[in-house]
Tab-separated table of C-alpha atoms and ligand atoms in Angstrom:
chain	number	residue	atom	x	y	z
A	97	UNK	CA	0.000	0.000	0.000
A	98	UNK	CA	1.333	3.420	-0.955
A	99	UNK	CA	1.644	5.221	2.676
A	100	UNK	CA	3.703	8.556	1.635
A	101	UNK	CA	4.871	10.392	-1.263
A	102	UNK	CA	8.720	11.571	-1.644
A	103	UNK	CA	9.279	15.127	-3.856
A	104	UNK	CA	12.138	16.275	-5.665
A	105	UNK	CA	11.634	20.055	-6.106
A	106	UNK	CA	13.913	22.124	-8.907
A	107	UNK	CA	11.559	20.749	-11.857
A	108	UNK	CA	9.010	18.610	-9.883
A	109	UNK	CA	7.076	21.523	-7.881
A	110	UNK	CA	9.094	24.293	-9.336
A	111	UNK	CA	11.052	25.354	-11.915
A	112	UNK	CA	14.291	26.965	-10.566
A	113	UNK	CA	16.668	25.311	-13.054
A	114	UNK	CA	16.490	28.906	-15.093
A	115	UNK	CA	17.362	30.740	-11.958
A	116	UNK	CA	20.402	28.335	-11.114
A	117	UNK	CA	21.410	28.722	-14.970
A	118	UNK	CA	21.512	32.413	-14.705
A	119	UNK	CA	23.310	32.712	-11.770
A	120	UNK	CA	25.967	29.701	-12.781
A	121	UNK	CA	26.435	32.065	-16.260
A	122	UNK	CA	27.158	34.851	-14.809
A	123	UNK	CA	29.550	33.877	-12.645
A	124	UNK	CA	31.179	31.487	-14.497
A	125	UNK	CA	31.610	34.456	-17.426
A	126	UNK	CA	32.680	37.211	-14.844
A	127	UNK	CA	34.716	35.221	-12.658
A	128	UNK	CA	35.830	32.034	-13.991
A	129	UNK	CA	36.324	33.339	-17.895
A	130	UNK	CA	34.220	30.301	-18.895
A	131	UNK	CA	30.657	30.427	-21.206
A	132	UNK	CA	28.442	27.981	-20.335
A	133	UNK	CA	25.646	26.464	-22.409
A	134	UNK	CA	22.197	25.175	-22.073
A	135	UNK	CA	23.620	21.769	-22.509
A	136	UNK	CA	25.961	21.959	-19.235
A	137	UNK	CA	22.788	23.373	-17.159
A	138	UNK	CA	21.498	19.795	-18.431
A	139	UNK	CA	24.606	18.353	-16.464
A	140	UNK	CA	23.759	20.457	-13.600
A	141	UNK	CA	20.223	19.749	-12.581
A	142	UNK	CA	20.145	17.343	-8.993
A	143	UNK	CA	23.724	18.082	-8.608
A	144	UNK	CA	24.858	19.838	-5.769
A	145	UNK	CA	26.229	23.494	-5.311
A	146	UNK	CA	30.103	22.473	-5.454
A	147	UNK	CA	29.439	19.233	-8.022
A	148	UNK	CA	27.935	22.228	-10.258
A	149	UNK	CA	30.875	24.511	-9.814
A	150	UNK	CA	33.409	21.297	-10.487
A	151	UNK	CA	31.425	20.818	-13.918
A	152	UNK	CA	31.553	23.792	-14.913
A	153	UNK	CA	35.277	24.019	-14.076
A	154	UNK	CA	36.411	20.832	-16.230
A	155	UNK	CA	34.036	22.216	-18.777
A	156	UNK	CA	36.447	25.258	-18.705
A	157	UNK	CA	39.085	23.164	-18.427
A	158	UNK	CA	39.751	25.256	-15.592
A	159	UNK	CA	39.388	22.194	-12.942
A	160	UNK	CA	43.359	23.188	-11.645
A	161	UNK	CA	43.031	26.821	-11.962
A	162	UNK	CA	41.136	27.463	-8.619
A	163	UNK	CA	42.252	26.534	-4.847
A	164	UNK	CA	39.443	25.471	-2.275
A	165	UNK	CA	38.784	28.518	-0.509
A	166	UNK	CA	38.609	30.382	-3.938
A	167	UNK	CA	36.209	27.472	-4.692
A	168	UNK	CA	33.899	28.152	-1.907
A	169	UNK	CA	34.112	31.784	-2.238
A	170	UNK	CA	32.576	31.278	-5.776
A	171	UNK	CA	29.939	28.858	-5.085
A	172	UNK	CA	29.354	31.674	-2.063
A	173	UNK	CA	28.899	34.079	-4.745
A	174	UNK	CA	26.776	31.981	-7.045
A	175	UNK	CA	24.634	31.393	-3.807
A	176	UNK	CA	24.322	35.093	-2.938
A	177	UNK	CA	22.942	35.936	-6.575
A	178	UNK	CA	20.947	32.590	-7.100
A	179	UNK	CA	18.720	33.948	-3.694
A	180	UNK	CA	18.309	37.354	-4.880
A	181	UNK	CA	16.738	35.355	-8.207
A	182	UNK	CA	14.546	33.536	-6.438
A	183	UNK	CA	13.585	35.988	-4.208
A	184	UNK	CA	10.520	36.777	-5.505
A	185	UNK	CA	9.033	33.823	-6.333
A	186	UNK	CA	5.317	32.930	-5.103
A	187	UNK	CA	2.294	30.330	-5.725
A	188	UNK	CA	2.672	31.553	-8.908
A	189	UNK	CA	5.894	30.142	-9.676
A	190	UNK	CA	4.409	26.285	-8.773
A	191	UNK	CA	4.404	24.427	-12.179
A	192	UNK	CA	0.872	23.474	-13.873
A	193	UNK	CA	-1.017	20.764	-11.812
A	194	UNK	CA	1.035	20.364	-8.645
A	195	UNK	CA	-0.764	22.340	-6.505
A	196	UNK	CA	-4.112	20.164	-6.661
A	197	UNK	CA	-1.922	17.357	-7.001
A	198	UNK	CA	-0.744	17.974	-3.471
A	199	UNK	CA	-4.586	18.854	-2.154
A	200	UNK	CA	-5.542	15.414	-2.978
A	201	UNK	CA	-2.567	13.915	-1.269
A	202	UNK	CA	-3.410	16.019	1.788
A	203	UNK	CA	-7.285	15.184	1.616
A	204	UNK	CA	-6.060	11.695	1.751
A	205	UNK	CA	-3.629	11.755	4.815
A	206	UNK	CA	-0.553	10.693	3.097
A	207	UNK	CA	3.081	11.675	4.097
A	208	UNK	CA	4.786	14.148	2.244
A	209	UNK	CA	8.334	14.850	2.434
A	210	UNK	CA	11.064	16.474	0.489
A	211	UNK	CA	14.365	14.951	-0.930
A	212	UNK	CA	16.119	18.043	-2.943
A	213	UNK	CA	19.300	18.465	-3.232
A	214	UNK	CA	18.782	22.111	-2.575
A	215	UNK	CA	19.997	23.967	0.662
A	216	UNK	CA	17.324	26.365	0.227
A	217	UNK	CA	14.563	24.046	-0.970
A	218	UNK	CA	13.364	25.751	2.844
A	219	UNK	CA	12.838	29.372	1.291
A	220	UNK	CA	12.056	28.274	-2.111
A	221	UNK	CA	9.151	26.517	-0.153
A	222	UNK	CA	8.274	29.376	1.716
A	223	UNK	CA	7.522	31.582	-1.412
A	224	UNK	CA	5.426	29.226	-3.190
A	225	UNK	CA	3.526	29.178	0.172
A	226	UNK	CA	3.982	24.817	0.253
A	227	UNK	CA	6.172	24.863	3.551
A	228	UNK	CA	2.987	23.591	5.454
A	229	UNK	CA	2.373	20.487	3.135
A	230	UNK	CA	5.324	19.101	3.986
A	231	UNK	CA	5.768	17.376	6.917
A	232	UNK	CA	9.375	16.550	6.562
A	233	UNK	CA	12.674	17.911	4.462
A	234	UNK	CA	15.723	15.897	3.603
A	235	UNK	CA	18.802	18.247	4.840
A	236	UNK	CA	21.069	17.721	1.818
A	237	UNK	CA	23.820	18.755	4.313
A	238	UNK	CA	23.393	15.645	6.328
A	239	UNK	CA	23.665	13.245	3.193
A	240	UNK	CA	27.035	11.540	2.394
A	241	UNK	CA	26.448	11.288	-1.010
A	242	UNK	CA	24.357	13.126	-4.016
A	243	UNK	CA	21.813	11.638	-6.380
A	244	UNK	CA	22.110	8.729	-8.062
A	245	UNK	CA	22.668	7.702	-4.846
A	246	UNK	CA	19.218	5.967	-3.334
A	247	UNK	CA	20.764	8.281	0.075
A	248	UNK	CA	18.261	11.023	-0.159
A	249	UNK	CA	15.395	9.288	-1.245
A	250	UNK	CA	15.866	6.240	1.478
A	251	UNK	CA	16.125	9.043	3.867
A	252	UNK	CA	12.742	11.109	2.586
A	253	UNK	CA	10.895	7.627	3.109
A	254	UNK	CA	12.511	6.852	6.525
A	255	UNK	CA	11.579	10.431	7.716
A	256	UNK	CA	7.892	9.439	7.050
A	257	UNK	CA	8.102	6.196	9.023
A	258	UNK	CA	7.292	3.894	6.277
A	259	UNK	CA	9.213	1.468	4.515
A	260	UNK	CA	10.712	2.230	1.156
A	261	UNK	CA	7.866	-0.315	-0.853
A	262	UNK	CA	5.329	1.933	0.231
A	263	UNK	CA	6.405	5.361	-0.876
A	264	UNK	CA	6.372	7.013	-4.190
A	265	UNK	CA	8.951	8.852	-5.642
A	266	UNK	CA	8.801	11.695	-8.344
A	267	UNK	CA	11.630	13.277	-10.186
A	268	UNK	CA	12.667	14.717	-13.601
A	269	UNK	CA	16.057	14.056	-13.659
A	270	UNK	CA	17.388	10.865	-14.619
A	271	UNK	CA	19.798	10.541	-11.303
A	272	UNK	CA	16.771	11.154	-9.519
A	273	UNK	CA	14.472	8.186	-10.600
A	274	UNK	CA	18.130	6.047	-10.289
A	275	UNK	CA	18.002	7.279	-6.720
A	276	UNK	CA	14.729	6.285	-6.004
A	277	UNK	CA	14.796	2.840	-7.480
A	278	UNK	CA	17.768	1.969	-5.661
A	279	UNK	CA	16.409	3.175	-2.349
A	280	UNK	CA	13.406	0.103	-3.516
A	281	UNK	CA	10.743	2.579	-3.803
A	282	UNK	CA	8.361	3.422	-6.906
A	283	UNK	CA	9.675	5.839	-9.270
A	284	UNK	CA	7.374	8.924	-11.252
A	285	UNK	CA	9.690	10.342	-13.872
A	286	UNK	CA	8.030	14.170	-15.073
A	287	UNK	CA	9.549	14.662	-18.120
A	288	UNK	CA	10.863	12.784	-21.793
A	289	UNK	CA	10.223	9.228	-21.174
A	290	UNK	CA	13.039	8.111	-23.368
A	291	UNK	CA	15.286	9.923	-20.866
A	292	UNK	CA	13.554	8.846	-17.334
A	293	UNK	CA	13.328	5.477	-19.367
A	294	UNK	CA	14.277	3.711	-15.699
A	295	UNK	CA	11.150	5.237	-13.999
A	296	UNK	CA	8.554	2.446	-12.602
A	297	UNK	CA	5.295	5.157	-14.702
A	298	UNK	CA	6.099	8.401	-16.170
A	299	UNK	CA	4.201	11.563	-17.126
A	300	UNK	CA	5.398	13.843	-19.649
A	301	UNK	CA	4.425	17.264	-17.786
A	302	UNK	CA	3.735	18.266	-14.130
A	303	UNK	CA	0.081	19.058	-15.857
A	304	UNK	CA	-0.398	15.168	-16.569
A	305	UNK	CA	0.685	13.933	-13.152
A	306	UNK	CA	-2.633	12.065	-11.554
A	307	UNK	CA	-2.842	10.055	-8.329
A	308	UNK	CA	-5.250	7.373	-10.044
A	309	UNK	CA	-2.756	6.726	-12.386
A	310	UNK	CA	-0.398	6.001	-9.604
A	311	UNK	CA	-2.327	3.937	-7.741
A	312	UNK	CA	-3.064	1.648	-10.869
A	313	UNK	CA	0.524	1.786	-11.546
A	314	UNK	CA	1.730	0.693	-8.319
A	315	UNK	CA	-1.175	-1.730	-7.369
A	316	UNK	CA	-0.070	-3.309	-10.609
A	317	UNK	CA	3.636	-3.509	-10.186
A	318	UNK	CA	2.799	-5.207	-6.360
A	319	UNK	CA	-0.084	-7.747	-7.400
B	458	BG6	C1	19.250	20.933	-7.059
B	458	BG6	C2	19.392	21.606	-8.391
B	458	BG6	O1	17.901	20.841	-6.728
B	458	BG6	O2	19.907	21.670	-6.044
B	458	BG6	C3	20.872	21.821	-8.695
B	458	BG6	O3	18.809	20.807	-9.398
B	458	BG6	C4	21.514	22.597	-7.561
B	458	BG6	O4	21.014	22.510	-9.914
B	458	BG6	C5	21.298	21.847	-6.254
B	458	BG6	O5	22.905	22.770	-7.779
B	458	BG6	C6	21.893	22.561	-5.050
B	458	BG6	O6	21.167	23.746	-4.824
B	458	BG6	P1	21.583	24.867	-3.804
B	458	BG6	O7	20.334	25.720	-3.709
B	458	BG6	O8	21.883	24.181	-2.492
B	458	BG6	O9	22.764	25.561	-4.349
B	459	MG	MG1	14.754	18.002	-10.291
């Protein structure tokens, strides 16, 4: 029986990939001398603040140029900008669908708890006015290691009390449905199913996603 639901956020709830991509260009251009592209973004969604800096760098093919403190001061710097981009964000900013998807979820009493990768999945939360649906985050400082690791998504069932077979999973990054079959839950890809090809059902748009569907979906992968 499905008892809880486990969320990804940057392109499940929300989509701050274009603020992280602004912030990564700029700094990259002004401080690193490097141009990124819309295909490294690609590299950088699910990946955390210094993995993203490190791809950019060997991108660059910068990776020796920098020592760790300048490192940090960077991904500082990225931070400081990235906020100030998603500073204004409000319900408004919730992509197409998820906000009744998460009504019904509440009006049926499951757990709902967030695995992002994110260090301030917290404020983004706050402006979309969601904090309240949530009953627990995964601290992405606590984990040992990033997605495709199952890590964060073992962790967003165990912070629900139920075992991994009866939560759900959604994500629409490839890593991310890795992450959540390895942890031995069920896996939602949002997004190209040829590239979430892994995922247990898959929806092509936050728009589509639709509990009934789940529910058929997982009642038939556990008969
Ligand atoms: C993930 C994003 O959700 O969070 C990545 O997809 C990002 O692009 C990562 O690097 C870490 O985010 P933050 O807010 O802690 O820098
Ligand atoms: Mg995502």
């Amino acid at each position: 029986m499905i008892k809880g639901f486990v969320f990804d956020l940057d392109g499940v709830i929300t989509d701050t990939a274009r603020f992280h991509y602004q912030a990564w260009a700029k700094i990259a251009q002004d401080d690193m001398g490097i141009t990124i592209n819309p295909s490294v973004n690609e590299q950088l969604k699910g990946v955390s603040r210094m993995d993203s800096l490190n791809v950019i760098l060997k991108f660059g093919h910068r990776e020796n140029d920098f020592t760790q403190e300048q490192k940090e001061a960077l991904a500082t710097k990225k931070n400081d900008y990235y906020v100030e981009l998603i500073s204004n964000m409000t319900p408004a900013d919730i992509l197409p669908g998820m906000k009744n998807f998460l009504d019904e979820l509440r009006a049926e009493n499951y757990g709902m708890s967030l695995a992002s990768a994110s260090k301030n999945a917290p404020r983004i939360l706050k402006g979309l006015k969601l904090t309240e649906y949530f009953d627990k985050i995964v601290d992405p400082a606590s984990l040992h290691h990033g997605k495709p690791d199952p890590e964060i998504f073992a962790k967003g069932a165990e912070l629900l009390k139920i075992k991994p077979n009866e939560a759900v999973g959604l994500e629409d990054a490839f890593a991310g449905i890795q992450s959540i079959n390895g942890a031995g839950e069920f896996s939602v890809g949002i997004g190209d199913p040829k590239i979430l090809n892994e995922a247990d059902l898959n929806f092509n748009s936050t728009a589509e996603v639709s509990l009934a569907k789940i529910k058929a979906a997982y009642a038939a992968k556990h008969k």
